[in-house]
XYZ file of C-alpha atoms in Angstrom:
564
model
C 5.224 93.221 45.868
C 4.800 92.381 41.547
C 7.887 90.043 41.840
C 6.129 88.045 44.502
C 3.153 88.182 42.845
C 5.210 86.611 39.376
C 6.722 84.089 41.861
C 3.138 82.200 43.414
C 1.637 82.413 40.170
C 4.940 80.015 39.123
C 4.445 78.189 41.821
C 0.580 77.459 41.296
C 1.339 76.226 38.015
C 4.528 74.423 38.674
C 1.905 72.236 41.161
C -0.564 71.956 38.953
C 2.357 70.793 36.262
C 3.174 68.114 39.002
C -0.465 66.936 39.736
C -1.326 66.151 35.967
C 1.790 64.788 36.346
C 0.816 61.851 39.333
C -2.231 61.657 37.589
C -0.651 60.493 35.141
C 1.905 58.547 36.677
C -0.718 57.211 37.938
C -3.103 56.012 35.402
C 0.245 54.605 32.859
C 1.317 52.016 35.573
C -2.499 51.337 35.456
C -2.004 51.272 31.512
C 0.550 48.522 33.012
C -0.673 46.742 34.896
C -3.778 46.405 33.207
C -1.274 45.938 30.355
C 0.354 42.979 32.512
C -2.551 41.184 33.319
C -3.876 40.803 29.743
C 0.174 40.453 28.645
C 0.435 37.313 31.075
C -3.208 35.909 31.138
C -3.291 35.686 26.840
C -4.023 32.327 26.207
C -1.052 32.332 23.614
C 2.703 31.815 24.789
C 4.418 34.988 24.244
C 7.742 34.834 24.600
C 10.093 38.703 24.030
C 13.419 37.876 21.952
C 16.245 39.519 21.140
C 18.385 38.974 17.525
C 20.409 36.329 19.134
C 17.676 34.373 20.096
C 17.572 34.911 23.715
C 14.435 35.278 25.034
C 14.579 38.516 27.215
C 10.730 38.262 28.816
C 8.333 36.086 29.064
C 4.455 35.974 29.816
C 2.884 33.016 32.929
C 0.891 30.949 29.263
C 4.306 30.470 28.199
C 6.129 29.783 31.613
C 4.144 26.588 31.653
C 5.217 26.056 28.346
C 8.846 26.274 29.717
C 8.705 24.643 32.611
C 7.233 22.089 31.107
C 10.747 21.806 29.410
C 12.108 21.142 32.576
C 12.187 25.197 34.169
C 11.873 25.177 36.817
C 11.394 28.910 36.974
C 10.632 31.540 35.561
C 13.857 32.895 35.925
C 15.418 29.618 33.947
C 13.291 30.579 31.078
C 15.411 34.314 30.787
C 18.844 34.309 28.798
C 18.195 30.768 27.389
C 18.364 30.800 23.564
C 14.613 30.112 22.448
C 14.730 26.353 21.275
C 15.550 25.438 24.271
C 12.630 25.916 24.807
C 11.479 23.368 23.374
C 13.785 20.572 22.317
C 14.374 17.013 24.322
C 17.264 16.167 25.132
C 19.277 15.303 22.538
C 19.642 10.994 23.099
C 15.735 11.314 22.723
C 16.915 11.935 18.781
C 14.937 14.981 18.699
C 15.720 16.835 15.774
C 16.356 19.858 16.375
C 19.189 21.612 18.565
C 19.002 25.521 19.840
C 21.375 26.288 17.321
C 19.623 23.903 14.533
C 18.856 25.316 11.277
C 15.701 23.010 11.639
C 14.652 24.967 14.111
C 11.668 26.419 12.661
C 10.490 28.819 15.410
C 14.899 30.031 15.833
C 14.266 30.925 11.260
C 11.420 32.262 11.523
C 12.597 34.899 13.891
C 15.708 35.144 12.597
C 13.957 36.237 9.178
C 11.722 38.704 11.266
C 14.952 40.072 11.924
C 16.111 40.318 8.977
C 13.522 41.794 6.737
C 11.487 43.235 9.796
C 8.514 42.078 7.854
C 5.254 40.006 10.670
C 5.415 36.551 10.473
C 1.093 35.708 10.207
C -0.297 32.140 11.047
C 2.728 30.008 10.222
C 1.882 26.504 11.259
C 4.065 24.437 13.123
C 4.786 21.131 14.359
C 7.022 20.668 17.275
C 7.303 17.657 19.158
C 6.480 18.576 23.416
C 5.270 16.635 26.575
C 1.767 15.887 27.185
C 0.714 13.529 30.081
C 4.100 12.891 30.208
C 3.966 11.372 27.119
C 6.427 13.066 23.739
C 3.812 14.184 21.256
C 3.561 16.687 18.345
C 2.090 19.627 18.961
C 0.714 22.111 16.500
C 1.062 25.830 17.075
C 0.620 28.656 14.692
C 3.578 30.966 15.156
C 2.834 34.793 14.592
C 6.362 37.202 15.483
C 6.269 40.671 14.677
C 9.396 42.820 14.874
C 9.119 45.549 17.635
C 12.208 48.740 19.516
C 12.472 48.217 22.740
C 15.507 50.989 24.092
C 16.793 51.993 21.001
C 17.260 47.431 19.855
C 14.994 45.565 18.173
C 13.319 42.689 20.025
C 11.215 40.620 18.386
C 7.847 38.882 19.736
C 6.770 35.709 19.797
C 4.107 34.751 19.734
C 1.988 30.419 19.445
C -1.681 29.471 19.622
C -2.195 26.136 20.279
C -4.306 24.266 17.895
C -3.556 20.272 18.701
C -6.961 20.403 20.037
C -8.430 21.897 16.995
C -6.200 19.925 14.798
C -6.808 16.219 16.214
C -10.086 16.909 15.743
C -10.317 18.560 11.827
C -8.165 14.639 10.547
C -10.129 12.876 12.903
C -13.197 14.419 10.715
C -11.478 13.508 7.569
C -10.282 10.227 8.393
C -14.915 10.440 9.376
C -15.309 11.182 5.923
C -13.073 8.917 4.256
C -14.759 5.911 6.367
C -17.540 7.687 4.830
C -16.819 7.450 1.222
C -15.669 4.663 1.052
C -18.716 3.078 2.949
C -20.738 4.894 0.638
C -18.188 3.707 -2.546
C -18.532 0.145 -1.126
C -22.029 -0.496 -0.967
C -22.388 1.155 -4.436
C -19.690 -1.403 -5.938
C -22.512 -4.137 -4.174
C -26.094 -2.854 -5.198
C -24.154 -2.957 -8.859
C -22.192 -6.278 -7.978
C -25.969 -7.120 -6.750
C -27.474 -6.577 -10.649
C -25.124 -7.828 -12.205
C -25.429 -11.748 -10.512
C -29.452 -11.159 -11.036
C -28.968 -10.763 -14.919
C -25.818 -13.512 -14.762
C -28.072 -15.731 -12.562
C -31.279 -16.312 -15.193
C -28.911 -16.916 -18.312
C -26.805 -19.469 -16.270
C -29.636 -20.743 -15.418
C -31.363 -21.002 -19.212
C -27.886 -22.814 -19.553
C -28.013 -24.963 -16.808
C -31.042 -26.022 -17.512
C -31.446 -26.703 -20.925
C -28.296 -28.385 -20.975
C -28.596 -30.985 -18.447
C -31.164 -31.628 -20.060
C -29.523 -32.458 -23.274
C -26.737 -34.474 -21.635
C -30.009 -36.934 -20.867
C -30.907 -37.009 -24.007
C -27.094 -38.040 -25.087
C -25.595 -42.008 -24.856
C -23.129 -41.469 -22.562
C -20.352 -42.665 -24.406
C -21.080 -40.302 -26.792
C -18.811 -37.486 -27.291
C -21.252 -35.427 -26.891
C -22.404 -36.355 -23.861
C -18.835 -35.418 -22.307
C -18.457 -32.184 -24.032
C -22.111 -31.445 -21.886
C -20.897 -32.726 -19.215
C -17.833 -29.881 -19.388
C -20.516 -26.845 -19.837
C -23.082 -27.912 -17.161
C -19.315 -27.974 -15.028
C -18.727 -24.145 -16.272
C -22.334 -22.827 -15.601
C -21.659 -24.846 -12.093
C -18.928 -22.691 -11.318
C -19.787 -19.622 -13.201
C -22.828 -20.094 -10.567
C -20.115 -20.176 -7.290
C -18.897 -17.349 -8.488
C -21.861 -15.292 -8.808
C -22.350 -17.034 -5.614
C -19.307 -15.068 -4.172
C -20.671 -11.215 -6.180
C -23.939 -11.847 -3.978
C -21.788 -12.372 -0.151
C -20.331 -9.393 -0.925
C -23.573 -7.207 -1.933
C -25.381 -8.919 0.877
C -28.153 -10.974 -1.337
C -27.560 -14.605 -1.500
C -30.780 -16.139 0.256
C -28.739 -18.545 3.255
C -30.520 -21.013 5.516
C -29.150 -20.181 9.055
C -28.885 -22.357 11.621
C -27.477 -23.322 14.825
C -23.778 -24.611 15.173
C -20.558 -25.790 17.082
C -17.697 -23.447 15.414
C -14.988 -26.132 17.183
C -16.955 -28.781 15.648
C -17.216 -27.129 11.793
C -13.509 -26.351 11.794
C -12.055 -29.537 12.414
C -14.601 -31.246 10.092
C -12.728 -29.190 7.225
C -9.215 -29.642 8.843
C -8.026 -32.254 6.020
C -9.639 -30.182 3.502
C -7.954 -26.944 4.597
C -4.240 -29.001 4.887
C -4.437 -29.857 1.606
C -5.822 -26.645 0.639
C -2.373 -25.001 1.406
C -0.607 -27.548 0.380
C 2.124 -30.356 3.161
C 4.649 -27.087 3.643
C 2.783 -25.157 5.579
C 2.133 -26.137 9.014
C -1.633 -26.198 10.078
C -2.055 -25.184 13.747
C -5.357 -25.236 14.889
C -6.188 -23.549 18.399
C -9.782 -24.415 19.361
C -11.414 -22.630 22.170
C -12.894 -23.965 25.207
C -16.717 -24.176 25.760
C -17.610 -21.919 22.751
C -20.814 -20.356 22.731
C -23.148 -21.341 19.993
C -24.015 -19.293 16.790
C -26.527 -19.234 14.609
C -24.960 -18.731 10.874
C -24.960 -20.467 7.520
C -22.609 -23.073 8.088
C -21.835 -23.135 3.904
C -20.513 -19.290 4.934
C -17.935 -20.221 7.287
C -16.693 -22.648 5.329
C -16.494 -20.106 3.206
C -14.541 -17.007 4.912
C -11.857 -19.835 6.243
C -11.172 -21.298 3.456
C -10.822 -18.319 1.787
C -8.760 -16.740 4.683
C -6.759 -19.993 4.164
C -5.517 -19.682 0.902
C -4.567 -16.005 0.904
C -2.821 -16.884 3.125
C -0.944 -19.488 2.137
C -0.313 -17.274 -0.811
C 1.415 -14.681 1.013
C 3.921 -17.724 2.669
C 7.076 -18.225 0.668
C 7.729 -21.518 0.846
C 7.726 -22.576 4.196
C 5.746 -21.437 7.126
C 2.338 -21.416 9.370
C -1.324 -20.788 9.566
C -3.216 -20.790 13.110
C -6.356 -20.795 14.111
C -8.248 -20.257 17.131
C -11.102 -19.697 17.692
C -12.117 -18.390 21.847
C -15.457 -16.172 23.585
C -14.811 -12.120 23.865
C -16.606 -9.745 25.129
C -16.416 -6.990 23.031
C -16.890 -3.709 25.736
C -17.297 0.280 25.196
C -12.856 0.663 25.509
C -12.545 -1.655 22.309
C -15.748 -0.011 20.342
C -14.472 3.259 20.217
C -11.248 1.756 18.985
C -12.326 -0.137 16.313
C -15.487 1.134 14.461
C -17.143 -1.276 13.471
C -17.227 -2.472 16.947
C -20.344 -2.661 18.770
C -20.987 -4.452 22.353
C -21.262 -7.458 23.261
C -20.607 -11.602 23.435
C -18.715 -12.620 20.604
C -16.861 -15.661 19.148
C -14.324 -14.056 17.639
C -12.796 -16.268 14.824
C -9.028 -15.722 14.641
C -7.261 -16.446 11.642
C -2.916 -15.549 11.667
C 0.147 -16.318 9.088
C 3.942 -15.932 9.413
C 3.931 -14.891 5.906
C 5.105 -10.971 4.055
C 2.645 -9.296 5.295
C 0.753 -6.017 3.612
C 1.808 -2.448 2.607
C -0.237 0.364 3.619
C -1.679 0.854 -0.419
C -2.349 -3.590 0.115
C -3.631 -3.053 3.559
C -6.239 -0.024 2.616
C -7.956 -2.007 -0.678
C -8.097 -5.505 0.790
C -11.536 -5.038 1.553
C -11.946 -3.855 -2.664
C -13.932 -5.986 -4.915
C -12.373 -7.716 -7.590
C -9.116 -6.078 -5.852
C -6.143 -8.361 -5.987
C -2.475 -8.589 -5.630
C -2.328 -12.313 -8.041
C -1.523 -12.768 -11.243
C -3.448 -12.732 -14.095
C -5.980 -15.532 -14.126
C -4.986 -16.184 -10.840
C -7.666 -14.863 -8.815
C -11.254 -12.916 -9.230
C -10.698 -10.417 -6.258
C -13.166 -11.631 -4.537
C -12.208 -13.690 -1.457
C -12.103 -10.861 0.598
C -15.187 -8.708 -0.147
C -16.567 -11.769 -0.100
C -15.423 -12.273 3.389
C -16.400 -9.153 4.785
C -19.858 -9.388 3.132
C -20.803 -12.870 4.656
C -19.584 -11.708 8.605
C -21.459 -8.250 7.459
C -24.573 -10.405 6.055
C -23.834 -12.148 9.772
C -23.946 -8.490 11.885
C -20.058 -9.280 13.140
C -17.287 -7.140 12.159
C -13.812 -7.664 11.449
C -10.387 -5.927 12.790
C -7.220 -6.650 10.451
C -3.514 -6.377 11.794
C -0.166 -7.443 9.127
C 2.559 -5.421 8.508
C 5.596 -6.112 5.893
C 7.600 -9.042 6.849
C 5.196 -9.984 9.672
C 2.533 -11.433 9.029
C -1.517 -10.898 8.625
C -4.181 -11.551 11.062
C -8.073 -11.487 11.064
C -9.492 -11.459 14.222
C -13.597 -11.405 12.769
C -16.229 -11.618 15.302
C -19.310 -12.956 15.152
C -22.230 -12.684 17.319
C -23.717 -14.931 20.559
C -26.336 -17.332 19.790
C -28.532 -16.321 23.541
C -32.063 -17.403 21.798
C -33.617 -20.930 22.516
C -34.955 -23.668 19.843
C -32.291 -23.973 16.591
C -33.031 -22.815 12.757
C -31.242 -26.444 11.998
C -32.216 -26.820 8.305
C -33.351 -30.901 8.717
C -32.467 -32.519 5.678
C -33.505 -36.314 4.083
C -31.622 -37.676 -0.074
C -34.458 -36.560 -1.518
C -32.632 -38.896 -4.592
C -33.870 -41.316 -3.167
C -37.780 -40.470 -3.759
C -39.531 -40.466 -7.871
C -39.219 -36.607 -9.036
C -42.065 -37.192 -11.503
C -45.750 -35.878 -9.959
C -48.378 -37.275 -9.192
C -51.122 -35.301 -10.078
C -50.457 -31.845 -9.535
C -50.924 -28.806 -11.199
C -48.266 -25.582 -10.555
C -48.791 -21.877 -11.950
C -45.383 -20.684 -13.036
C -44.384 -16.904 -13.325
C -41.353 -15.833 -14.962
C -40.951 -12.276 -16.134
C -37.555 -14.242 -18.099
C -39.342 -15.568 -20.814
C -35.754 -18.002 -21.534
C -36.034 -19.620 -17.646
C -40.176 -19.732 -18.076
C -39.990 -21.519 -20.724
C -37.448 -23.641 -19.617
C -39.501 -24.156 -16.554
C -42.142 -24.955 -18.255
C -40.407 -27.864 -20.137
C -38.647 -29.352 -17.113
C -41.843 -29.273 -15.097
C -43.391 -30.886 -18.017
C -41.130 -33.175 -18.995
C -41.879 -35.178 -14.898
C -46.100 -34.779 -15.501
C -46.850 -31.105 -14.296
C -49.975 -29.462 -15.497
C -48.376 -26.309 -15.891
C -50.045 -22.907 -17.100
C -45.862 -20.568 -17.665
C -47.411 -16.763 -17.338
C -44.939 -14.005 -17.613
C -46.593 -11.601 -15.015
C -48.141 -11.192 -11.390
C -51.673 -10.175 -13.401
C -51.476 -13.059 -15.475
C -51.353 -14.949 -13.188
C -54.098 -13.290 -11.201
C -56.345 -14.668 -14.143
C -55.536 -17.497 -14.038
C -55.760 -18.098 -10.969
C -59.527 -15.428 -10.787
C -60.914 -18.563 -13.795
C -59.477 -21.824 -13.333
C -61.872 -23.870 -12.069
C -60.309 -27.300 -11.086
C -57.045 -26.671 -8.286
C -54.029 -25.748 -7.918
C -51.120 -27.128 -5.912
C -48.403 -24.625 -5.911
C -46.839 -21.735 -7.201
C -43.788 -20.988 -8.272
C -42.993 -17.708 -8.436
C -40.040 -14.991 -9.279
C -39.128 -12.726 -6.893
C -38.771 -9.137 -8.337
C -41.554 -8.651 -11.620
C -42.480 -5.253 -13.075
C -45.735 -3.510 -11.198
C -46.086 -6.808 -8.525
C -43.243 -8.806 -6.822
C -43.378 -12.090 -6.240
C -44.463 -11.212 -2.167
C -47.437 -9.465 -2.788
C -48.394 -12.272 -5.986
C -48.272 -15.046 -3.808
C -50.049 -13.136 -0.562
C -53.293 -12.834 -3.244
C -52.721 -16.028 -4.116
C -53.602 -17.379 -1.021
C -56.928 -15.631 -0.672
C -58.018 -17.715 -3.720
C -55.903 -21.011 -2.769
C -55.415 -21.375 0.528
C -54.177 -24.449 0.744
C -51.489 -23.714 -2.534
C -48.498 -24.073 -1.589
C -45.272 -21.264 -2.269
C -41.739 -21.222 -4.151
C -39.577 -18.765 -3.968
C -36.657 -18.307 -6.728
C -34.469 -15.659 -7.668
C -31.354 -14.672 -8.292
C -31.435 -11.604 -6.349
C -33.711 -11.390 -2.966
C -32.376 -9.236 -0.507
C -34.754 -5.974 -1.314
C -37.807 -7.840 -1.552
C -37.482 -10.324 0.567
C -37.915 -7.962 4.119
C -41.866 -7.567 3.179
C -43.086 -7.666 6.366
C -45.413 -10.148 5.174
C -43.790 -12.844 4.153
C -40.561 -13.168 6.925
C -43.870 -14.230 9.511
C -44.510 -17.523 7.069
C -41.791 -20.491 6.257
C -40.229 -19.150 3.143
C -39.404 -21.659 0.659
C -36.718 -20.199 -1.847
C -34.506 -21.921 -5.376
C -31.600 -19.950 -5.617
C -31.591 -19.156 -9.797
C -29.203 -20.345 -11.449
C -30.608 -24.032 -10.319
C -29.898 -27.408 -11.974
C -33.486 -29.673 -12.664
C -32.561 -31.498 -10.160
C -32.249 -29.536 -7.885
C -35.672 -27.672 -8.962
C -38.107 -31.482 -9.132
C -36.281 -31.866 -5.646
C -37.953 -28.848 -3.828
C -40.633 -29.001 -5.249
C -41.171 -32.637 -4.332
C -40.527 -31.496 -0.766
C -42.610 -28.671 -1.004
C -45.442 -30.274 -1.977
C -45.008 -34.055 -0.241
C -44.051 -31.994 3.359
C -48.076 -32.450 4.303
C -47.740 -36.379 4.221
C -44.224 -36.608 5.435
C -45.114 -34.657 8.855
C -48.482 -36.774 8.521
C -45.619 -40.145 8.738
C -44.252 -38.697 11.454
């Protein structure tokens, strides 16, 4: 009986053990199923390879990767060399073959087998099919060695970071563009400040040289020398004007123009600039929209670009000028950061010259950058063009390839308003420049310019009160008993700028005429109260005749209106 009791007890223990094993088996199957779900649904590519770099197992995410490489089913990828899963047909020029020593995945796997050490965060760029196009994809590569049935295997994992990589690259490009914009803005402020101070000195040089020249006999050797001084000052003024255009601080006189007509009128001059060996091909667009711009700025843009095109052409070639109406849409704006949607007049200037490499292309709009020899160029041509275009709310697209020429596409916004800002001018040189008994209040904080201007005005019969500050000008206006016919004021002055001074003076003398003068205007002439009125402005440096002509135009304005 005792032996029978022991047998039953052993059976009971055995059944318990079998039940536990069944539970363990069930749990193991559940764990395997859970691991399989995790393995196949992991958002990364996971591939198990043997020491010959053949695929042993691949998860679902990896299977999609394999299918894009031409494997129709999961099974077809098994047993293939891992390199085959990311390489195109050799005829497409892929640098990696299945056994190529350059294959980054294969080399990483082999190294893992050799060292038995894992690799983490290995950034790898591979050719891959994306939306039926061959493009590069970037992955983070992880490898780790495992033992399976006493055989060493390597688990290869890829994490697709292509979108993050592209986003970071785009962010870096935007950061670089912001830095470039900030740099150009800083240079613009510097250029504007230098131009302002230099213009003051040029005004003194030009003014006194003209006064002395008038007093010297025409046949005297001194007359020719003074003429050269005036010419040099005038040429310097033109250079400063380019600086001001770049800094977008030059006072302009926009008017409604026909771009085709302006270019046609320049044709002969442009042909003279580029020479006989270069053919100028002008293709005007039909029914070109109206453009609101200072015509001299159009001349500057076209002359600068044509001269640059000429320099890029070796002996013989062609320069093409075209115009047409274009509608810029959102799609184009996305490809050109400076573009904005709307209607534009396109001015396109192309050449078939030497073109530019990337190093030069990236610097073309920087002021003082030039590829020309010493004393052959100021390096302000294209920066001036950019300044003018931005000043007129336009944008530029440039395309160039080495040995394949360059194309500048300049977009100016279409003018849709009524009327015109055309400035009607007569030939004031035919009129007398002398005073007609008028009194002028001159306000200029630069003592040299104040003295020179005062001498000119007195020489031509004007009664002049010359002061160096707005405070003193107000004192004159308060205590002077007679008439004040005109206020001539510098724009930029300490404590009170010329615009605010003019408002105060007009409250005392409502009919007084105002003439502003400056070499640096942008920051002050945006004063809202002033912009509501007509602005009379004289750009420094000015010649004696320009000053006198401008004064007579303003003072005689009422008389001219009555005559009309």
